[in-house]
Amino acid sequence: MPIEFTHVPGKAANGSFFYDFAETATKLSLIEDAGFRRLVVDDPAGLLNNMDIAAQTLERTGSLEVVLTHWAGVIEPTVAARQLAALDRRGGGRLSLRMLSEPLEDSDAEARPVGHSVVWQRIDEYLVLLKRLWSNDRPFDHEGAFYSIRGGFVPRKGPHGADLVIRLGGQSGTALKVAGKHADVFELAAGSPDEVGQLIERARRAAAEHGRAGKLRFALPVRIHADGWSGTPDHKAVELAGPPARIALALLPYAALGIEEFMISGIDRPGEIARIGRETITLLANSLARREPEVPQPGAFASSPFAEHRIG
């Protein structure tokens, strides 16, 4: 089973990973060469800046896919659909959309009840409209709970059309319902292999309600502490420390669950990126290839003494 690695840049207090794009371009080349398949764009400056960074990243790389972090409610669906289709064309089909849930913050938020379910209902309607705009061959009208569209139409579709990869996460029943309907990639929450396995099964059941159980891929956020434990724990990621080979060993029980992607954060320095690519990515791929006839069971390496392992 092939495992793909995604680089998740850090958000430093003295400037983001993308602050100096000349320096960033060098890092992007290194990330590509190290074996990372994707890069997450989630800059503190927000959505519009994310779209600009995504465009520059797609222009300066040849194979790296861009995972664009996005929120419903910041820009209208018709505008977003056109901009995202243009980005996807610019990257030759290397764009995917990562939807995060955020509270309603637009001008009419006070007129509607704000809550967890409402946020996810809005995301659902937003994604339905994006897909419709990316696939329709003529203008359409829409009147929904959150959006009103007259003559909605995107004349120039992206390479994927309505099949642009959508990434979602969440643990509540409401979040899983929306993810089951729309997600191509489900971003898991941190947990032990057993806890992550249970979330995978819940997500698969939610997708099965829409006939999509076999179409869902799973990604696990992992934070690597190259210099040992420091600072406060990241409760959104599985946290690992130790030499790259030991980190690869600690990831094996998660790979055994059927996870096909690890989202790696905590390694922004060139030396760290190169080392993780040269050792961890290569070693994990080789280990899985050797174990293909006999897939390791969840928890088989949970008590390994070789890696510091903490769940955020």
Short mmCIF file of C-alpha atoms in Angstrom, two decimals:
data_model
loop_
_atom_site.label_atom_id
_atom_site.label_comp_id
_atom_site.label_asym_id
_atom_site.label_seq_id
_atom_site.Cartn_x
_atom_site.Cartn_y
_atom_site.Cartn_z
CA MET A 1 0.00 0.00 0.00
CA PRO A 2 1.68 3.28 -1.06
CA ILE A 3 1.97 5.96 1.61
CA GLU A 4 2.06 9.63 0.65
CA PHE A 5 3.54 12.44 2.71
CA THR A 6 2.22 15.99 2.92
CA HIS A 7 4.26 18.86 4.33
CA VAL A 8 2.41 21.19 6.71
CA PRO A 9 4.42 24.42 7.18
CA GLY A 10 4.61 25.93 10.63
CA LYS A 11 3.18 29.26 11.70
CA ALA A 12 6.11 31.07 13.27
CA ALA A 13 5.63 34.13 15.44
CA ASN A 14 8.25 36.06 13.43
CA GLY A 15 6.64 35.40 10.07
CA SER A 16 5.06 32.53 8.19
CA PHE A 17 6.77 29.85 6.14
CA PHE A 18 5.87 31.92 3.06
CA TYR A 19 7.06 35.29 4.39
CA ASP A 20 10.06 35.50 2.04
CA PHE A 21 9.00 33.72 -1.12
CA ALA A 22 12.51 33.71 -2.61
CA GLU A 23 13.63 31.66 0.40
CA THR A 24 10.40 29.66 0.30
CA ALA A 25 11.02 28.68 -3.33
CA THR A 26 14.24 26.96 -2.25
CA LYS A 27 12.36 25.09 0.47
CA LEU A 28 9.63 24.08 -1.97
CA SER A 29 12.22 22.53 -4.26
CA LEU A 30 13.69 20.67 -1.30
CA ILE A 31 10.24 19.46 -0.20
CA GLU A 32 9.62 18.08 -3.70
CA ASP A 33 13.02 16.38 -3.83
CA ALA A 34 12.58 14.92 -0.32
CA GLY A 35 9.59 12.85 -1.42
CA PHE A 36 6.68 14.94 -0.17
CA ARG A 37 3.68 14.72 -2.48
CA ARG A 38 1.78 17.77 -1.21
CA LEU A 39 2.07 21.07 0.64
CA VAL A 40 -0.66 22.52 2.85
CA VAL A 41 -1.25 26.26 2.40
CA ASP A 42 -2.77 27.62 5.62
CA ASP A 43 -1.26 31.02 6.23
CA PRO A 44 -2.17 33.15 9.27
CA ALA A 45 -3.07 36.03 6.93
CA GLY A 46 -6.23 34.21 5.85
CA LEU A 47 -8.04 32.91 2.78
CA LEU A 48 -7.19 35.55 0.18
CA ASN A 49 -3.52 35.35 1.06
CA ASN A 50 -3.76 31.55 0.90
CA MET A 51 -5.00 31.77 -2.67
CA ASP A 52 -2.12 34.03 -3.67
CA ILE A 53 0.41 31.70 -2.00
CA ALA A 54 -1.18 28.70 -3.69
CA ALA A 55 -0.82 30.38 -7.09
CA GLN A 56 2.87 31.14 -6.49
CA THR A 57 3.53 27.62 -5.20
CA LEU A 58 1.90 26.02 -8.22
CA GLU A 59 3.95 28.24 -10.55
CA ARG A 60 7.27 27.49 -8.83
CA THR A 61 6.92 23.72 -8.55
CA GLY A 62 6.54 21.01 -11.14
CA SER A 63 4.90 18.12 -9.31
CA LEU A 64 4.03 19.28 -5.80
CA GLU A 65 0.30 19.31 -5.15
CA VAL A 66 -1.19 22.20 -3.20
CA VAL A 67 -3.74 21.66 -0.45
CA LEU A 68 -5.53 25.00 -0.15
CA THR A 69 -7.12 25.72 3.21
CA HIS A 70 -10.52 27.34 2.73
CA TRP A 71 -13.56 28.47 4.73
CA ALA A 72 -17.18 28.89 3.75
CA GLY A 73 -18.54 32.39 4.17
CA VAL A 74 -15.46 34.44 3.35
CA ILE A 75 -16.26 34.91 -0.34
CA GLU A 76 -19.37 34.05 -2.32
CA PRO A 77 -19.56 30.57 -3.89
CA THR A 78 -19.64 31.88 -7.48
CA VAL A 79 -16.51 33.99 -6.94
CA ALA A 80 -14.75 31.15 -5.11
CA ALA A 81 -15.66 28.63 -7.81
CA ARG A 82 -14.15 30.82 -10.53
CA GLN A 83 -10.98 31.55 -8.57
CA LEU A 84 -10.45 27.91 -7.60
CA ALA A 85 -11.06 26.72 -11.16
CA ALA A 86 -8.46 29.23 -12.38
CA LEU A 87 -5.97 28.02 -9.75
CA ASP A 88 -6.57 24.41 -10.72
CA ARG A 89 -5.95 25.28 -14.38
CA ARG A 90 -2.77 27.14 -13.48
CA GLY A 91 -1.45 24.12 -11.60
CA GLY A 92 -2.46 21.59 -14.22
CA GLY A 93 -4.78 19.78 -11.83
CA ARG A 94 -2.49 19.89 -8.76
CA LEU A 95 -4.97 21.66 -6.46
CA SER A 96 -7.14 20.21 -3.70
CA LEU A 97 -9.50 22.03 -1.33
CA ARG A 98 -9.24 21.67 2.44
CA MET A 99 -12.41 22.91 4.13
CA LEU A 100 -12.17 23.97 7.77
CA SER A 101 -15.14 24.73 10.01
CA GLU A 102 -15.21 28.25 11.39
CA PRO A 103 -17.89 30.29 13.18
CA LEU A 104 -20.09 32.45 10.98
CA GLU A 105 -18.48 35.87 10.77
CA ASP A 106 -20.10 37.58 7.82
CA SER A 107 -22.39 40.59 8.00
CA ASP A 108 -25.61 38.63 8.46
CA ALA A 109 -24.31 36.24 11.13
CA GLU A 110 -26.27 37.93 13.90
CA ALA A 111 -29.54 37.20 12.12
CA ARG A 112 -28.96 33.44 12.26
CA PRO A 113 -28.27 31.04 15.11
CA VAL A 114 -24.54 30.38 15.31
CA GLY A 115 -23.57 26.90 16.37
CA HIS A 116 -21.78 23.75 15.40
CA SER A 117 -24.62 22.32 13.31
CA VAL A 118 -25.23 25.63 11.53
CA VAL A 119 -21.56 25.93 10.57
CA TRP A 120 -21.58 22.45 9.01
CA GLN A 121 -24.90 23.05 7.25
CA ARG A 122 -23.33 26.09 5.67
CA ILE A 123 -20.27 24.10 4.55
CA ASP A 124 -22.59 21.49 3.04
CA GLU A 125 -24.52 24.07 1.00
CA TYR A 126 -21.28 25.80 -0.02
CA LEU A 127 -19.74 22.57 -1.34
CA VAL A 128 -22.94 21.59 -3.16
CA LEU A 129 -22.83 24.95 -4.95
CA LEU A 130 -19.12 24.73 -5.79
CA LYS A 131 -19.59 21.31 -7.37
CA ARG A 132 -22.64 22.50 -9.27
CA LEU A 133 -20.78 25.56 -10.55
CA TRP A 134 -17.85 23.40 -11.65
CA SER A 135 -20.10 21.03 -13.59
CA ASN A 136 -23.08 23.00 -14.95
CA ASP A 137 -23.13 23.91 -18.64
CA ARG A 138 -25.59 26.76 -18.25
CA PRO A 139 -26.42 29.42 -15.63
CA PHE A 140 -28.65 28.44 -12.72
CA ASP A 141 -30.46 30.07 -9.80
CA HIS A 142 -30.28 28.94 -6.19
CA GLU A 143 -32.08 30.02 -3.03
CA GLY A 144 -30.86 28.26 0.09
CA ALA A 145 -30.49 28.76 3.83
CA PHE A 146 -27.19 30.61 3.45
CA TYR A 147 -26.70 31.53 -0.21
CA SER A 148 -28.75 33.15 -2.93
CA ILE A 149 -27.46 32.89 -6.51
CA ARG A 150 -28.88 34.30 -9.72
CA GLY A 151 -27.40 33.12 -13.00
CA GLY A 152 -24.55 31.24 -11.36
CA PHE A 153 -22.07 30.03 -13.94
CA VAL A 154 -18.33 29.32 -14.28
CA PRO A 155 -17.46 29.42 -18.00
CA ARG A 156 -13.93 28.03 -17.65
CA LYS A 157 -13.80 24.90 -15.54
CA GLY A 158 -10.69 23.47 -13.93
CA PRO A 159 -9.05 20.21 -15.11
CA HIS A 160 -11.00 18.24 -12.53
CA GLY A 161 -14.32 20.01 -12.95
CA ALA A 162 -16.60 18.99 -10.08
CA ASP A 163 -14.13 16.22 -9.13
CA LEU A 164 -11.64 18.56 -7.48
CA VAL A 165 -10.38 16.73 -4.38
CA ILE A 166 -12.21 17.86 -1.23
CA ARG A 167 -10.66 17.37 2.22
CA LEU A 168 -12.70 17.49 5.44
CA GLY A 169 -12.36 16.34 9.04
CA GLY A 170 -14.25 16.34 12.32
CA GLN A 171 -15.51 13.94 14.97
CA SER A 172 -19.10 14.99 15.65
CA GLY A 173 -22.02 13.26 13.99
CA THR A 174 -22.81 16.44 12.05
CA ALA A 175 -19.24 16.83 10.78
CA LEU A 176 -19.07 13.16 9.79
CA LYS A 177 -22.37 13.43 7.92
CA VAL A 178 -21.05 16.31 5.78
CA ALA A 179 -17.68 14.61 5.30
CA GLY A 180 -19.38 11.38 4.30
CA LYS A 181 -21.26 13.27 1.61
CA HIS A 182 -18.40 15.38 0.21
CA ALA A 183 -14.92 14.32 1.34
CA ASP A 184 -12.45 12.53 -0.89
CA VAL A 185 -9.84 12.74 1.89
CA PHE A 186 -10.79 12.61 5.57
CA GLU A 187 -8.30 14.30 7.88
CA LEU A 188 -8.24 12.32 11.10
CA ALA A 189 -7.92 13.60 14.65
CA ALA A 190 -4.97 12.66 16.85
CA GLY A 191 -5.30 9.52 18.91
CA SER A 192 -3.89 6.10 19.63
CA PRO A 193 -4.08 3.56 16.79
CA ASP A 194 -7.22 2.10 18.37
CA GLU A 195 -8.89 5.53 18.67
CA VAL A 196 -7.92 6.49 15.13
CA GLY A 197 -9.22 3.14 13.88
CA GLN A 198 -12.59 3.79 15.50
CA LEU A 199 -12.83 7.22 13.83
CA ILE A 200 -11.97 5.66 10.47
CA GLU A 201 -14.85 3.20 10.84
CA ARG A 202 -17.27 6.00 11.79
CA ALA A 203 -16.20 8.01 8.74
CA ARG A 204 -16.60 5.00 6.48
CA ARG A 205 -20.11 4.37 7.78
CA ALA A 206 -21.02 8.02 7.13
CA ALA A 207 -19.65 7.77 3.58
CA ALA A 208 -21.50 4.48 3.02
CA GLU A 209 -24.81 6.30 3.51
CA HIS A 210 -23.98 8.12 0.28
CA GLY A 211 -22.54 5.09 -1.50
CA ARG A 212 -19.01 6.44 -1.06
CA ALA A 213 -17.42 4.12 1.52
CA GLY A 214 -14.81 2.87 -0.92
CA LYS A 215 -13.96 6.35 -2.17
CA LEU A 216 -12.74 7.80 1.13
CA ARG A 217 -9.00 8.14 1.77
CA PHE A 218 -7.53 8.92 5.18
CA ALA A 219 -4.82 11.36 6.25
CA LEU A 220 -3.28 11.56 9.72
CA PRO A 221 -1.67 14.78 11.08
CA VAL A 222 1.74 14.06 12.63
CA ARG A 223 3.97 16.58 14.38
CA ILE A 224 7.66 15.70 14.49
CA HIS A 225 9.89 17.14 17.22
CA ALA A 226 13.29 17.02 15.57
CA ASP A 227 15.03 18.45 18.65
CA GLY A 228 13.00 16.55 21.27
CA TRP A 229 9.91 17.70 23.14
CA SER A 230 9.54 21.47 23.45
CA GLY A 231 6.73 23.94 23.94
CA THR A 232 3.09 23.02 24.38
CA PRO A 233 1.60 19.87 22.86
CA ASP A 234 -0.25 20.10 19.55
CA HIS A 235 -3.55 18.43 20.38
CA LYS A 236 -4.45 18.20 16.71
CA ALA A 237 -1.62 15.88 15.72
CA VAL A 238 0.07 12.67 16.77
CA GLU A 239 3.39 13.82 18.22
CA LEU A 240 6.63 11.93 17.64
CA ALA A 241 10.24 12.54 18.61
CA GLY A 242 13.46 10.70 18.00
CA PRO A 243 15.65 9.76 15.05
CA PRO A 244 13.92 9.46 11.66
CA ALA A 245 14.14 5.67 11.66
CA ARG A 246 12.31 5.46 14.97
CA ILE A 247 9.65 7.85 13.74
CA ALA A 248 9.08 5.58 10.73
CA LEU A 249 8.66 2.63 13.10
CA ALA A 250 6.11 4.55 15.19
CA LEU A 251 4.03 5.28 12.08
CA LEU A 252 3.70 1.63 11.06
CA PRO A 253 0.67 0.79 13.25
CA TYR A 254 -1.18 3.79 11.80
CA ALA A 255 -0.32 2.73 8.26
CA ALA A 256 -1.72 -0.71 9.13
CA LEU A 257 -5.13 0.92 9.67
CA GLY A 258 -5.33 1.80 5.99
CA ILE A 259 -4.11 5.39 6.32
CA GLU A 260 -2.59 6.44 3.01
CA GLU A 261 -1.26 9.89 3.89
CA PHE A 262 0.71 11.42 6.74
CA MET A 263 0.51 15.20 7.14
CA ILE A 264 3.89 16.14 8.62
CA SER A 265 4.42 19.36 10.59
CA GLY A 266 7.28 20.56 12.79
CA ILE A 267 10.05 20.33 10.18
CA ASP A 268 10.52 23.67 8.43
CA ARG A 269 14.32 23.93 8.38
CA PRO A 270 16.02 22.67 5.20
CA GLY A 271 18.15 20.11 7.06
CA GLU A 272 15.11 18.65 8.82
CA ILE A 273 13.11 18.44 5.60
CA ALA A 274 15.95 16.67 3.78
CA ARG A 275 16.59 14.24 6.63
CA ILE A 276 12.96 13.23 7.07
CA GLY A 277 12.68 12.70 3.33
CA ARG A 278 15.92 10.78 3.04
CA GLU A 279 15.32 8.57 6.08
CA THR A 280 11.76 8.51 7.45
CA ILE A 281 9.88 8.54 4.14
CA THR A 282 12.26 6.04 2.53
CA LEU A 283 12.36 3.74 5.55
CA LEU A 284 8.59 3.69 5.99
CA ALA A 285 8.06 2.91 2.30
CA ASN A 286 10.61 0.10 2.44
CA SER A 287 9.17 -1.32 5.68
CA LEU A 288 5.66 -1.40 4.22
CA ALA A 289 6.93 -3.06 1.05
CA ARG A 290 8.60 -5.81 3.10
CA ARG A 291 5.53 -6.27 5.30
CA GLU A 292 3.05 -6.36 2.41
CA PRO A 293 2.43 -10.14 2.70
CA GLU A 294 1.96 -9.82 6.45
CA VAL A 295 0.31 -6.51 7.34
CA PRO A 296 1.13 -5.32 10.89
CA GLN A 297 -1.82 -5.15 13.25
CA PRO A 298 -2.87 -1.95 15.05
CA GLY A 299 -1.00 -1.65 18.32
CA ALA A 300 1.74 -4.06 17.28
CA PHE A 301 4.37 -1.38 17.80
CA ALA A 302 2.55 0.71 20.39
CA SER A 303 4.98 -0.19 23.18
CA SER A 304 8.10 0.27 21.06
CA PRO A 305 10.97 1.58 23.21
CA PHE A 306 12.62 3.18 20.22
CA ALA A 307 10.55 6.33 19.80
CA GLU A 308 9.14 8.93 22.10
CA HIS A 309 5.47 8.98 21.23
CA ARG A 310 2.82 11.33 22.51
CA ILE A 311 -0.74 11.85 21.36
CA GLY A 312 -1.74 15.51 21.21
#
